């Protein structure tokens, strides 16, 4: 599955509004090696990439084979229902990188993404690096960093039986896990809980993030969308 | 996936977590069950939920008392209190479901690791898609609907009729019996997966025809289709694809940009290895 490509926004609305505001809070940068070409010292290269990312306020960082900085916990005790430790664990992420994978970092501010890309250029790891974001935002970043884009892949959005899909707010949150591990029904349930005041938008966003196995779920964007759903209705 | 009848305390937490809605409480036994026809073996429930390992009779007792007292307890919604979700051993053809649905397993059932190729994500070192070419990734079932191979075959047949060439290192291609006619093996046509990707490459001039064909077939399917189209930029970093897409009415808004930072760091001859190409399991972003 081409995991970060088709993140739903109003630009893909099936009856688009005339001029939807551009998405300004969702930028993913990921690194990927090719076997036998640039995979020498790979673990160190990926750890360097992740550490550089962590210096620029990422909202999530992930290893596609192990998960993100928010992970499910295999052995909780009942106290979790009153006082759960739901802080991210970036050190565990770095520690667990062990070989071929894709390491991704998600940013909610263009400036953070751009500063990270500058660092990655300097580090010259030899890995293939892609920005998954609105194409024009990525182009702006390339210009700022003095890079010439090599290749592009456009998402054309969803077609077919789109009427079977849930509403915009739910889709915007659920498609931030491109592998489909964040269920629409779970998002709907959490929207209701946020509306009822049983959970905060930030808590709801973290529940979702644990299901995203590559760590590309944008918790800050999800939090905003939960908040919007709470006040505007979804 | 199966649910251990002894362990399950019917808390219902796993029900909304399933991307395809395959879990339900069976009133006859007072436990959660998995509808095996709908379950795509994605393991979102098993892997994504945190676990407690509480003693099931004790939890049932507490739940009964709480219910009797009309005590409202607000548990964490992503925990299975008794670790009752139990992956099952899968055999052919059902094993295909897991290979296409669980992002963390290699595609052993198809003889190919991973679920697609690296597309243009590593194009700076592989040169897979060249200037003047377009690479297509056509994904079925996502988000949240799932797709049957019978539906995917409807598309591959229509695309094959255009004379396209399917990507060889792609799992769907590896399950085809006749690439010229776009036919997929009969014994898996009744299997449902969370998502599957068909990949092919054409010249840029064929982009409008391929897009129209995809759009036409999509309307006949019961699921959703998400399309990605890629190309190599010229020396100035410009591309001819965007205009073609916009002329067909597609919003060329979001996508992936390969920054061109990849380069060889391994001396292939010194390392005594042959380049095996990207392993698609490393390519799922
Ligand atoms: S979460 Fe666990 S205990 Fe609760 S219904 Fe599901 S399987 Fe049963
Ligand atoms: S394996 Fe996936 S489809 Fe099957 S019950 Fe679990 S979440 Fe649902």
Short mmCIF file of C-alpha atoms and ligand atoms in Angstrom, two decimals:
data_model
loop_
_atom_site.label_atom_id
_atom_site.label_comp_id
_atom_site.label_asym_id
_atom_site.label_seq_id
_atom_site.Cartn_x
_atom_site.Cartn_y
_atom_site.Cartn_z
CA UNK A 1 0.00 0.00 0.00
CA UNK A 2 1.32 3.32 -0.90
CA UNK A 3 1.02 4.58 2.58
CA UNK A 4 1.36 8.36 2.69
CA UNK A 5 0.10 9.16 -0.79
CA UNK A 6 -3.66 9.41 -0.41
CA UNK A 7 -4.36 11.51 2.67
CA UNK A 8 -7.85 12.87 2.30
CA UNK A 9 -8.46 16.62 2.35
CA UNK A 10 -11.10 18.86 0.83
CA UNK A 11 -9.03 19.01 -2.33
CA UNK A 12 -10.26 15.48 -2.93
CA UNK A 13 -13.83 16.19 -1.88
CA UNK A 14 -16.12 14.48 -4.30
CA UNK A 15 -17.95 17.72 -4.81
CA UNK A 16 -15.04 20.06 -4.11
CA UNK A 17 -15.64 23.41 -2.57
CA UNK A 18 -14.44 26.12 -4.96
CA UNK A 19 -11.18 26.96 -3.20
CA UNK A 20 -10.36 24.74 -0.26
CA UNK A 21 -7.61 26.12 1.94
CA UNK A 22 -4.31 24.33 1.33
CA UNK A 23 -3.23 21.80 3.95
CA UNK A 24 -0.55 23.63 5.91
CA UNK A 25 -0.03 21.23 8.78
CA UNK A 26 0.86 17.85 7.32
CA UNK A 27 4.30 17.19 5.83
CA UNK A 28 6.03 13.83 5.81
CA UNK A 29 9.66 13.27 4.96
CA UNK A 30 10.87 9.69 4.63
CA UNK A 31 14.10 7.90 3.82
CA UNK A 32 14.50 4.65 2.03
CA UNK A 33 17.47 2.54 1.01
CA UNK A 34 17.90 0.28 -1.99
CA UNK A 35 19.49 -3.09 -1.37
CA UNK A 36 23.09 -3.24 -2.53
CA UNK A 37 23.16 0.40 -3.64
CA UNK A 38 23.05 2.56 -0.54
CA UNK A 39 22.39 0.17 2.34
CA UNK A 40 25.85 -0.01 3.87
CA UNK A 41 25.79 1.08 7.51
CA UNK A 42 22.05 1.30 7.14
CA UNK A 43 21.07 1.19 10.80
CA UNK A 44 23.32 4.15 11.55
CA UNK A 45 22.02 6.06 8.54
CA UNK A 46 18.42 5.55 9.60
CA UNK A 47 19.21 6.45 13.21
CA UNK A 48 20.92 9.63 12.03
CA UNK A 49 17.88 10.47 9.91
CA UNK A 50 15.56 9.90 12.89
CA UNK A 51 17.75 11.90 15.28
CA UNK A 52 17.95 14.82 12.84
CA UNK A 53 14.17 14.73 12.58
CA UNK A 54 13.75 14.72 16.36
CA UNK A 55 15.63 18.02 16.51
CA UNK A 56 12.91 19.76 14.45
CA UNK A 57 9.71 19.22 16.43
CA UNK A 58 8.23 16.28 14.52
CA UNK A 59 4.73 15.30 15.56
CA UNK A 60 5.50 11.66 14.80
CA UNK A 61 8.46 9.58 13.68
CA UNK A 62 8.17 6.00 12.55
CA UNK A 63 9.93 2.85 11.45
CA UNK A 64 7.71 0.98 8.99
CA UNK A 65 8.62 -2.40 10.43
CA UNK A 66 8.35 -1.52 14.13
CA UNK A 67 5.91 1.34 14.53
CA UNK A 68 6.03 4.99 15.51
CA UNK A 69 6.78 6.86 18.69
CA UNK A 70 3.26 6.02 19.86
CA UNK A 71 2.88 2.25 20.17
CA UNK A 72 0.44 -0.17 21.72
CA UNK A 73 1.61 -1.67 24.98
CA UNK A 74 1.63 -5.45 25.34
CA UNK A 75 1.25 -5.60 29.10
CA UNK A 76 -0.77 -2.90 30.82
CA UNK A 77 -2.32 -3.14 34.25
CA UNK A 78 -5.80 -1.86 35.15
CA UNK A 79 -4.41 1.40 36.50
CA UNK A 80 -3.99 2.42 32.84
CA UNK A 81 -7.73 3.21 32.88
CA UNK A 82 -7.15 6.04 35.33
CA UNK A 83 -3.58 7.12 34.70
CA UNK A 84 -2.12 6.03 31.42
CA UNK A 85 1.37 6.91 30.35
CA UNK A 86 0.73 7.96 26.76
CA UNK A 87 3.89 9.93 26.15
CA UNK A 88 5.81 9.25 22.92
CA UNK A 89 8.94 7.12 23.14
CA UNK A 90 11.48 8.34 20.55
CA UNK A 91 14.44 6.59 22.17
CA UNK A 92 12.76 3.22 21.82
CA UNK A 93 12.11 3.97 18.17
CA UNK A 94 15.78 4.70 17.51
CA UNK A 95 16.93 1.73 19.52
CA UNK A 96 14.62 -0.69 17.68
CA UNK A 97 15.75 0.22 14.14
CA UNK A 98 17.54 -2.88 12.97
CA UNK A 99 17.87 -2.92 9.20
CA UNK A 100 15.90 -2.42 6.01
CA UNK A 101 12.77 -0.39 6.63
CA UNK A 102 11.44 3.07 5.82
CA UNK A 103 11.98 5.78 8.41
CA UNK A 104 9.52 8.65 8.28
CA UNK A 105 9.09 11.92 10.15
CA UNK A 106 5.86 13.95 10.21
CA UNK A 107 5.82 17.71 10.73
CA UNK A 108 2.95 20.05 11.33
CA UNK A 109 4.87 23.18 10.29
CA UNK A 110 6.47 23.78 6.90
CA UNK A 111 9.38 25.60 8.56
CA UNK A 112 10.27 22.54 10.67
CA UNK A 113 10.13 20.30 7.64
CA UNK A 114 12.31 22.64 5.62
CA UNK A 115 14.92 22.94 8.39
CA UNK A 116 15.00 19.15 8.67
CA UNK A 117 15.47 18.73 4.92
CA UNK A 118 18.41 21.16 5.05
CA UNK A 119 20.01 18.98 7.73
CA UNK A 120 19.39 15.83 5.71
CA UNK A 121 21.04 17.41 2.65
CA UNK A 122 24.06 18.29 4.79
CA UNK A 123 24.25 14.78 6.27
CA UNK A 124 24.52 13.28 2.74
CA UNK A 125 23.38 9.80 3.78
CA UNK A 126 22.97 8.59 0.19
CA UNK A 127 19.45 7.36 0.95
CA UNK A 128 16.49 8.22 -1.26
CA UNK A 129 14.49 10.93 0.49
CA UNK A 130 10.93 11.92 -0.40
CA UNK A 131 8.52 14.56 0.81
CA UNK A 132 4.91 13.42 0.93
CA UNK A 133 2.82 16.57 1.14
CA UNK A 134 1.03 19.05 -1.11
CA UNK A 135 3.24 19.15 -4.22
CA UNK A 136 3.63 22.93 -4.12
CA UNK A 137 4.73 22.89 -0.46
CA UNK A 138 7.38 20.30 -1.35
CA UNK A 139 8.46 22.39 -4.35
CA UNK A 140 8.85 25.43 -2.09
CA UNK A 141 11.01 23.34 0.25
CA UNK A 142 13.20 22.15 -2.64
CA UNK A 143 13.70 25.72 -3.78
CA UNK A 144 14.63 26.86 -0.28
CA UNK A 145 17.11 24.01 0.08
CA UNK A 146 18.60 24.42 -3.40
CA UNK A 147 17.36 21.02 -4.58
CA UNK A 148 16.08 20.00 -8.00
CA UNK A 149 13.15 17.61 -7.80
CA UNK A 150 14.01 14.23 -9.24
CA UNK A 151 10.62 12.55 -9.59
CA UNK A 152 7.01 13.12 -8.63
CA UNK A 153 4.06 10.93 -7.82
CA UNK A 154 0.64 12.60 -7.77
CA UNK A 155 -2.29 11.33 -5.76
CA UNK A 156 -5.51 11.56 -7.74
CA UNK A 157 -7.73 10.93 -4.75
CA UNK A 158 -10.52 8.36 -4.44
CA UNK A 159 -13.02 7.19 -7.03
CA UNK A 160 -15.50 4.35 -7.44
CA UNK A 161 -18.13 3.79 -4.70
CA UNK A 162 -17.13 6.88 -2.73
CA UNK A 163 -20.66 7.15 -1.35
CA UNK A 164 -19.80 4.17 0.86
CA UNK A 165 -17.10 6.23 2.59
CA UNK A 166 -17.77 8.17 5.80
CA UNK A 167 -17.91 11.95 6.03
CA UNK A 168 -15.01 14.33 5.49
CA UNK A 169 -13.97 14.72 9.13
CA UNK A 170 -13.69 10.98 9.66
CA UNK A 171 -11.86 10.43 6.37
CA UNK A 172 -9.39 13.20 7.07
CA UNK A 173 -8.39 11.48 10.29
CA UNK A 174 -8.55 7.83 9.23
CA UNK A 175 -6.57 8.24 5.99
CA UNK A 176 -3.58 9.54 7.94
CA UNK A 177 -2.83 5.85 8.39
CA UNK A 178 -2.50 4.88 4.75
CA UNK A 179 -2.51 1.19 5.55
CA UNK A 180 -6.09 1.49 6.74
CA UNK A 181 -5.32 0.38 10.31
CA UNK A 182 -7.25 3.33 11.78
CA UNK A 183 -10.86 2.26 11.41
CA UNK A 184 -13.58 4.73 10.44
CA UNK A 185 -15.80 3.36 13.19
CA UNK A 186 -13.14 3.94 15.80
CA UNK A 187 -12.70 7.55 14.63
CA UNK A 188 -16.48 8.06 14.81
CA UNK A 189 -16.55 6.62 18.33
CA UNK A 190 -13.78 8.97 19.42
CA UNK A 191 -15.50 11.98 17.81
CA UNK A 192 -18.54 11.13 19.95
CA UNK A 193 -16.42 10.75 23.08
CA UNK A 194 -14.74 14.09 22.43
CA UNK A 195 -18.16 15.69 21.97
CA UNK A 196 -19.35 14.14 25.22
CA UNK A 197 -16.28 15.45 27.01
CA UNK A 198 -15.14 11.93 27.89
CA UNK A 199 -11.76 12.38 26.19
CA UNK A 200 -9.76 15.37 25.00
CA UNK A 201 -8.89 15.77 21.30
CA UNK A 202 -5.23 15.09 22.18
CA UNK A 203 -6.08 11.81 23.91
CA UNK A 204 -8.27 10.74 20.98
CA UNK A 205 -5.45 11.53 18.54
CA UNK A 206 -3.03 9.34 20.49
CA UNK A 207 -5.41 6.36 20.47
CA UNK A 208 -5.46 6.60 16.69
CA UNK A 209 -1.69 6.98 16.38
CA UNK A 210 -1.06 3.65 18.14
CA UNK A 211 -2.77 1.81 15.31
CA UNK A 212 -0.59 3.36 12.58
CA UNK A 213 2.18 0.82 12.14
CA UNK A 214 4.55 3.13 10.21
CA UNK A 215 4.29 6.14 12.53
CA UNK A 216 3.06 8.52 9.81
CA UNK A 217 -0.17 9.47 11.60
CA UNK A 218 -0.16 13.22 12.27
CA UNK A 219 -1.36 13.63 15.86
CA UNK A 220 -1.41 17.43 15.76
CA UNK A 221 -3.60 17.51 12.68
CA UNK A 222 -5.84 14.82 14.16
CA UNK A 223 -6.19 16.85 17.33
CA UNK A 224 -7.30 19.90 15.33
CA UNK A 225 -9.78 17.81 13.35
CA UNK A 226 -11.24 16.28 16.53
CA UNK A 227 -11.58 19.77 17.97
CA UNK A 228 -13.31 21.00 14.80
CA UNK A 229 -15.66 18.02 14.86
CA UNK A 230 -16.48 18.80 18.49
CA UNK A 231 -17.38 22.42 17.93
CA UNK A 232 -18.66 22.47 14.36
CA UNK A 233 -20.29 19.06 14.26
CA UNK A 234 -19.22 16.15 12.08
CA UNK B 1 -8.44 -13.71 13.50
CA UNK B 2 -10.29 -15.58 16.19
CA UNK B 3 -11.45 -14.62 19.64
CA UNK B 4 -10.79 -16.97 22.53
CA UNK B 5 -14.22 -17.81 23.92
CA UNK B 6 -12.96 -18.46 27.43
CA UNK B 7 -10.90 -15.28 27.63
CA UNK B 8 -13.32 -12.81 25.99
CA UNK B 9 -15.36 -10.79 28.49
CA UNK B 10 -17.52 -9.12 25.80
CA UNK B 11 -16.33 -5.62 26.68
CA UNK B 12 -16.81 -4.67 23.02
CA UNK B 13 -13.61 -2.63 22.76
CA UNK B 14 -12.40 -4.51 19.69
CA UNK B 15 -15.62 -3.95 17.71
CA UNK B 16 -15.01 -0.38 16.46
CA UNK B 17 -11.30 -1.02 16.04
CA UNK B 18 -11.78 -3.50 13.16
CA UNK B 19 -11.36 -1.60 9.86
CA UNK B 20 -13.95 -3.76 8.06
CA UNK B 21 -16.47 -4.20 10.87
CA UNK B 22 -15.98 -7.97 11.12
CA UNK B 23 -16.29 -8.26 14.94
CA UNK B 24 -19.64 -8.52 16.75
CA UNK B 25 -21.01 -9.76 20.06
CA UNK B 26 -22.80 -13.08 19.66
CA UNK B 27 -25.72 -12.98 22.12
CA UNK B 28 -25.95 -16.79 22.08
CA UNK B 29 -22.61 -17.11 23.85
CA UNK B 30 -22.20 -13.63 25.31
CA UNK B 31 -18.78 -13.25 23.68
CA UNK B 32 -17.29 -11.35 20.74
CA UNK B 33 -16.89 -13.25 17.50
CA UNK B 34 -15.20 -12.61 14.15
CA UNK B 35 -17.16 -12.95 10.92
CA UNK B 36 -14.67 -15.06 9.00
CA UNK B 37 -16.08 -14.15 5.57
CA UNK B 38 -15.47 -10.44 6.17
CA UNK B 39 -12.24 -10.57 8.23
CA UNK B 40 -9.29 -9.68 6.01
CA UNK B 41 -6.68 -10.88 8.54
CA UNK B 42 -5.17 -7.41 8.82
CA UNK B 43 -4.24 -7.87 12.52
CA UNK B 44 -5.23 -4.27 13.35
CA UNK B 45 -7.18 -5.60 16.34
CA UNK B 46 -4.46 -7.93 17.56
CA UNK B 47 -1.49 -5.63 17.01
CA UNK B 48 -3.07 -2.22 17.53
CA UNK B 49 -4.84 -2.85 20.81
CA UNK B 50 -2.89 -2.68 24.00
CA UNK B 51 -3.35 -5.66 26.30
CA UNK B 52 -3.96 -6.48 29.87
CA UNK B 53 -3.74 -10.09 30.95
CA UNK B 54 -6.49 -10.14 33.53
CA UNK B 55 -8.17 -13.31 34.83
CA UNK B 56 -11.36 -13.60 32.71
CA UNK B 57 -13.76 -14.94 35.43
CA UNK B 58 -12.70 -12.09 37.71
CA UNK B 59 -13.34 -9.46 35.00
CA UNK B 60 -16.73 -11.02 34.22
CA UNK B 61 -17.64 -10.93 37.91
CA UNK B 62 -16.68 -7.28 38.26
CA UNK B 63 -18.54 -6.38 35.08
CA UNK B 64 -21.68 -8.17 36.37
CA UNK B 65 -21.57 -6.32 39.67
CA UNK B 66 -20.92 -2.97 37.95
CA UNK B 67 -23.84 -3.61 35.59
CA UNK B 68 -26.12 -4.48 38.52
CA UNK B 69 -25.17 -1.24 40.27
CA UNK B 70 -25.50 0.71 37.02
CA UNK B 71 -21.98 1.89 37.58
CA UNK B 72 -20.57 3.65 34.55
CA UNK B 73 -16.93 2.83 34.06
CA UNK B 74 -15.08 4.66 31.29
CA UNK B 75 -12.36 2.25 30.23
CA UNK B 76 -9.60 2.97 27.76
CA UNK B 77 -11.10 2.18 24.35
CA UNK B 78 -8.07 0.47 22.82
CA UNK B 79 -7.36 -2.26 25.36
CA UNK B 80 -8.37 -5.91 25.30
CA UNK B 81 -8.50 -6.65 29.05
CA UNK B 82 -7.87 -10.39 28.75
CA UNK B 83 -5.70 -10.68 25.63
CA UNK B 84 -8.47 -12.67 23.94
CA UNK B 85 -7.67 -11.89 20.30
CA UNK B 86 -5.93 -14.90 18.81
CA UNK B 87 -4.33 -15.00 15.35
CA UNK B 88 -5.09 -18.21 13.50
CA UNK B 89 -2.83 -20.33 11.28
CA UNK B 90 -3.76 -19.55 7.68
CA UNK B 91 -3.64 -21.84 4.70
CA UNK B 92 -4.03 -21.22 0.98
CA UNK B 93 -6.01 -19.37 -0.33
CA UNK B 94 -6.99 -17.52 2.87
CA UNK B 95 -3.35 -16.68 3.58
CA UNK B 96 -3.54 -14.24 0.66
CA UNK B 97 -5.83 -12.05 2.79
CA UNK B 98 -3.15 -11.47 5.36
CA UNK B 99 -0.40 -10.85 2.81
CA UNK B 100 -2.40 -7.99 1.31
CA UNK B 101 -3.95 -6.64 4.50
CA UNK B 102 -1.34 -6.74 7.23
CA UNK B 103 1.38 -4.19 6.44
CA UNK B 104 3.89 -5.95 8.63
CA UNK B 105 4.06 -9.35 6.98
CA UNK B 106 6.07 -10.20 3.89
CA UNK B 107 4.21 -11.40 0.84
CA UNK B 108 5.28 -15.03 1.16
CA UNK B 109 2.02 -16.32 -0.27
CA UNK B 110 2.71 -14.58 -3.54
CA UNK B 111 6.38 -15.45 -3.73
CA UNK B 112 7.16 -11.75 -3.51
CA UNK B 113 8.15 -9.79 -0.42
CA UNK B 114 6.14 -6.67 0.27
CA UNK B 115 3.04 -5.30 -1.37
CA UNK B 116 4.26 -3.13 -4.18
CA UNK B 117 7.44 -1.83 -5.66
CA UNK B 118 9.36 1.24 -4.60
CA UNK B 119 7.61 3.19 -7.40
CA UNK B 120 9.41 6.52 -7.75
CA UNK B 121 10.46 6.64 -4.13
CA UNK B 122 13.86 5.28 -5.05
CA UNK B 123 13.80 6.45 -8.65
CA UNK B 124 16.92 8.53 -8.02
CA UNK B 125 18.93 5.32 -7.70
CA UNK B 126 16.88 2.81 -9.71
CA UNK B 127 15.80 4.95 -12.68
CA UNK B 128 12.66 2.85 -12.89
CA UNK B 129 10.39 5.58 -14.31
CA UNK B 130 12.10 7.63 -17.01
CA UNK B 131 11.34 11.03 -18.48
CA UNK B 132 8.43 10.65 -20.88
CA UNK B 133 7.05 7.70 -18.90
CA UNK B 134 4.26 7.43 -16.33
CA UNK B 135 4.05 4.88 -13.55
CA UNK B 136 0.57 3.99 -12.23
CA UNK B 137 -0.29 2.61 -8.81
CA UNK B 138 -3.95 1.69 -8.63
CA UNK B 139 -5.08 0.78 -5.15
CA UNK B 140 -8.32 -1.06 -4.34
CA UNK B 141 -10.33 -1.20 -1.13
CA UNK B 142 -8.73 1.58 0.80
CA UNK B 143 -9.84 3.30 2.93
CA UNK B 144 -11.83 0.90 5.02
CA UNK B 145 -13.93 -0.96 2.45
CA UNK B 146 -11.69 -3.79 1.36
CA UNK B 147 -11.83 -5.39 -2.09
CA UNK B 148 -12.39 -8.83 -3.58
CA UNK B 149 -9.93 -10.16 -6.15
CA UNK B 150 -12.88 -10.61 -8.52
CA UNK B 151 -13.23 -6.81 -8.61
CA UNK B 152 -9.52 -6.27 -9.06
CA UNK B 153 -9.59 -8.64 -12.01
CA UNK B 154 -12.27 -6.53 -13.68
CA UNK B 155 -9.78 -3.69 -13.71
CA UNK B 156 -6.75 -5.73 -14.75
CA UNK B 157 -8.69 -7.17 -17.69
CA UNK B 158 -9.71 -3.71 -18.87
CA UNK B 159 -6.16 -2.40 -18.52
CA UNK B 160 -4.65 -5.43 -20.23
CA UNK B 161 -6.93 -4.75 -23.20
CA UNK B 162 -5.09 -1.42 -23.60
CA UNK B 163 -1.86 -3.33 -24.03
CA UNK B 164 -0.27 -2.04 -20.83
CA UNK B 165 2.60 -3.87 -19.20
CA UNK B 166 2.08 -4.82 -15.57
CA UNK B 167 4.96 -4.32 -13.15
CA UNK B 168 6.66 -7.67 -12.69
CA UNK B 169 7.72 -7.29 -9.06
CA UNK B 170 4.21 -6.55 -7.89
CA UNK B 171 2.24 -9.08 -5.79
CA UNK B 172 -0.97 -8.80 -7.85
CA UNK B 173 1.01 -9.41 -11.04
CA UNK B 174 2.56 -12.47 -9.43
CA UNK B 175 -0.95 -13.85 -8.87
CA UNK B 176 -1.94 -13.45 -12.53
CA UNK B 177 -2.27 -16.50 -14.73
CA UNK B 178 -2.42 -14.50 -17.96
CA UNK B 179 -0.89 -11.03 -17.99
CA UNK B 180 -1.86 -10.39 -21.59
CA UNK B 181 -5.55 -10.79 -20.68
CA UNK B 182 -5.17 -9.54 -17.10
CA UNK B 183 -6.49 -12.76 -15.55
CA UNK B 184 -5.90 -13.54 -11.86
CA UNK B 185 -5.80 -17.12 -10.50
CA UNK B 186 -9.29 -18.52 -10.07
CA UNK B 187 -8.80 -19.89 -6.57
CA UNK B 188 -8.30 -16.47 -5.00
CA UNK B 189 -11.04 -14.53 -6.78
CA UNK B 190 -13.32 -15.08 -3.76
CA UNK B 191 -10.78 -13.72 -1.27
CA UNK B 192 -11.22 -10.30 0.29
CA UNK B 193 -8.30 -8.04 1.19
CA UNK B 194 -8.01 -4.67 2.91
CA UNK B 195 -6.06 -3.28 -0.02
CA UNK B 196 -4.25 -4.41 -3.14
CA UNK B 197 -2.22 -2.43 -5.63
CA UNK B 198 -1.98 -2.94 -9.37
CA UNK B 199 1.08 -1.32 -10.93
CA UNK B 200 1.97 -0.57 -14.52
CA UNK B 201 4.03 1.76 -16.60
CA UNK B 202 3.13 3.54 -19.85
CA UNK B 203 4.30 6.41 -22.01
CA UNK B 204 3.02 9.85 -20.98
CA UNK B 205 0.86 10.00 -24.09
CA UNK B 206 -1.19 7.03 -22.82
CA UNK B 207 -2.03 8.69 -19.50
CA UNK B 208 -5.47 10.05 -20.55
CA UNK B 209 -6.58 6.68 -21.97
CA UNK B 210 -5.48 4.76 -18.89
CA UNK B 211 -7.15 7.28 -16.56
CA UNK B 212 -10.43 7.12 -18.45
CA UNK B 213 -10.39 3.33 -18.37
CA UNK B 214 -9.75 3.30 -14.63
CA UNK B 215 -12.54 5.80 -14.06
CA UNK B 216 -14.98 3.78 -16.18
CA UNK B 217 -14.26 0.47 -14.43
CA UNK B 218 -14.25 2.09 -10.96
CA UNK B 219 -17.89 3.07 -11.42
CA UNK B 220 -18.86 -0.60 -11.81
CA UNK B 221 -17.07 -1.81 -8.67
CA UNK B 222 -18.41 -2.14 -5.13
CA UNK B 223 -15.28 -0.62 -3.63
CA UNK B 224 -13.14 2.51 -3.91
CA UNK B 225 -10.05 2.99 -6.04
CA UNK B 226 -7.18 5.38 -5.31
CA UNK B 227 -4.79 6.20 -8.11
CA UNK B 228 -1.25 7.51 -8.02
CA UNK B 229 0.63 8.55 -11.16
CA UNK B 230 4.34 9.22 -11.21
CA UNK B 231 6.97 10.56 -13.55
CA UNK B 232 10.62 11.61 -13.77
CA UNK B 233 11.23 15.36 -13.79
CA UNK B 234 13.46 17.08 -16.34
CA UNK B 235 16.77 18.76 -15.49
CA UNK B 236 14.99 21.86 -14.22
CA UNK B 237 12.79 19.77 -11.94
CA UNK B 238 9.71 20.34 -14.13
CA UNK B 239 7.24 17.71 -15.31
CA UNK B 240 4.76 17.30 -18.15
CA UNK B 241 2.46 15.02 -16.18
CA UNK B 242 0.68 17.65 -14.08
CA UNK B 243 -0.91 19.35 -17.07
CA UNK B 244 -2.12 16.00 -18.40
CA UNK B 245 -3.76 15.14 -15.07
CA UNK B 246 -5.42 18.52 -14.72
CA UNK B 247 -6.73 18.31 -18.27
CA UNK B 248 -8.45 15.06 -17.24
CA UNK B 249 -10.05 16.82 -14.27
CA UNK B 250 -7.84 15.43 -11.52
CA UNK B 251 -6.52 17.63 -8.74
CA UNK B 252 -2.72 17.42 -8.93
CA UNK B 253 -2.53 18.66 -5.38
CA UNK B 254 -0.87 16.15 -3.12
CA UNK B 255 1.86 13.64 -3.80
CA UNK B 256 5.38 12.50 -3.21
CA UNK B 257 8.42 14.43 -4.29
CA UNK B 258 11.66 12.49 -4.67
CA UNK B 259 14.41 14.95 -3.73
CA UNK B 260 17.14 13.20 -5.71
CA UNK B 261 19.42 12.75 -2.69
CA UNK B 262 19.92 9.03 -3.21
CA UNK B 263 23.21 7.82 -4.59
CA UNK B 264 25.31 4.66 -4.53
CA UNK B 265 27.37 4.25 -1.40
CA UNK B 266 28.10 0.55 -1.82
CA UNK B 267 30.89 -0.60 -4.08
CA UNK B 268 28.91 -3.41 -5.67
CA UNK B 269 31.92 -5.24 -7.12
CA UNK B 270 33.92 -4.95 -3.91
CA UNK B 271 30.98 -6.21 -1.92
CA UNK B 272 30.73 -9.16 -4.33
CA UNK B 273 26.98 -8.78 -4.62
CA UNK B 274 24.54 -8.36 -7.38
CA UNK B 275 21.95 -5.61 -6.97
CA UNK B 276 18.70 -7.33 -6.17
CA UNK B 277 16.55 -4.23 -6.60
CA UNK B 278 14.46 -2.70 -3.84
CA UNK B 279 12.59 -5.22 -1.77
CA UNK B 280 9.02 -4.06 -1.99
CA UNK B 281 8.45 -4.67 1.72
CA UNK B 282 10.79 -1.78 2.22
CA UNK B 283 8.67 0.24 -0.12
CA UNK B 284 5.33 0.50 1.50
CA UNK B 285 5.37 4.20 2.25
S1 LIG C 1 -11.61 -6.47 23.45
FE1 LIG C 1 -11.08 -8.55 24.10
S2 LIG C 1 -12.45 -9.02 25.81
FE2 LIG C 1 -13.27 -7.19 24.81
S3 LIG C 1 -14.80 -8.00 23.37
FE3 LIG C 1 -12.88 -7.84 22.23
S4 LIG C 1 -11.90 -9.84 22.44
FE4 LIG C 1 -13.52 -9.73 23.99
S1 LIG C 2 -7.80 -9.21 11.73
FE1 LIG C 2 -8.47 -7.23 10.89
S2 LIG C 2 -10.36 -7.71 9.75
FE2 LIG C 2 -9.95 -9.47 11.10
S3 LIG C 2 -11.11 -9.06 12.94
FE3 LIG C 2 -9.05 -8.22 13.32
S4 LIG C 2 -9.18 -6.08 12.68
FE4 LIG C 2 -10.98 -7.12 11.84
#
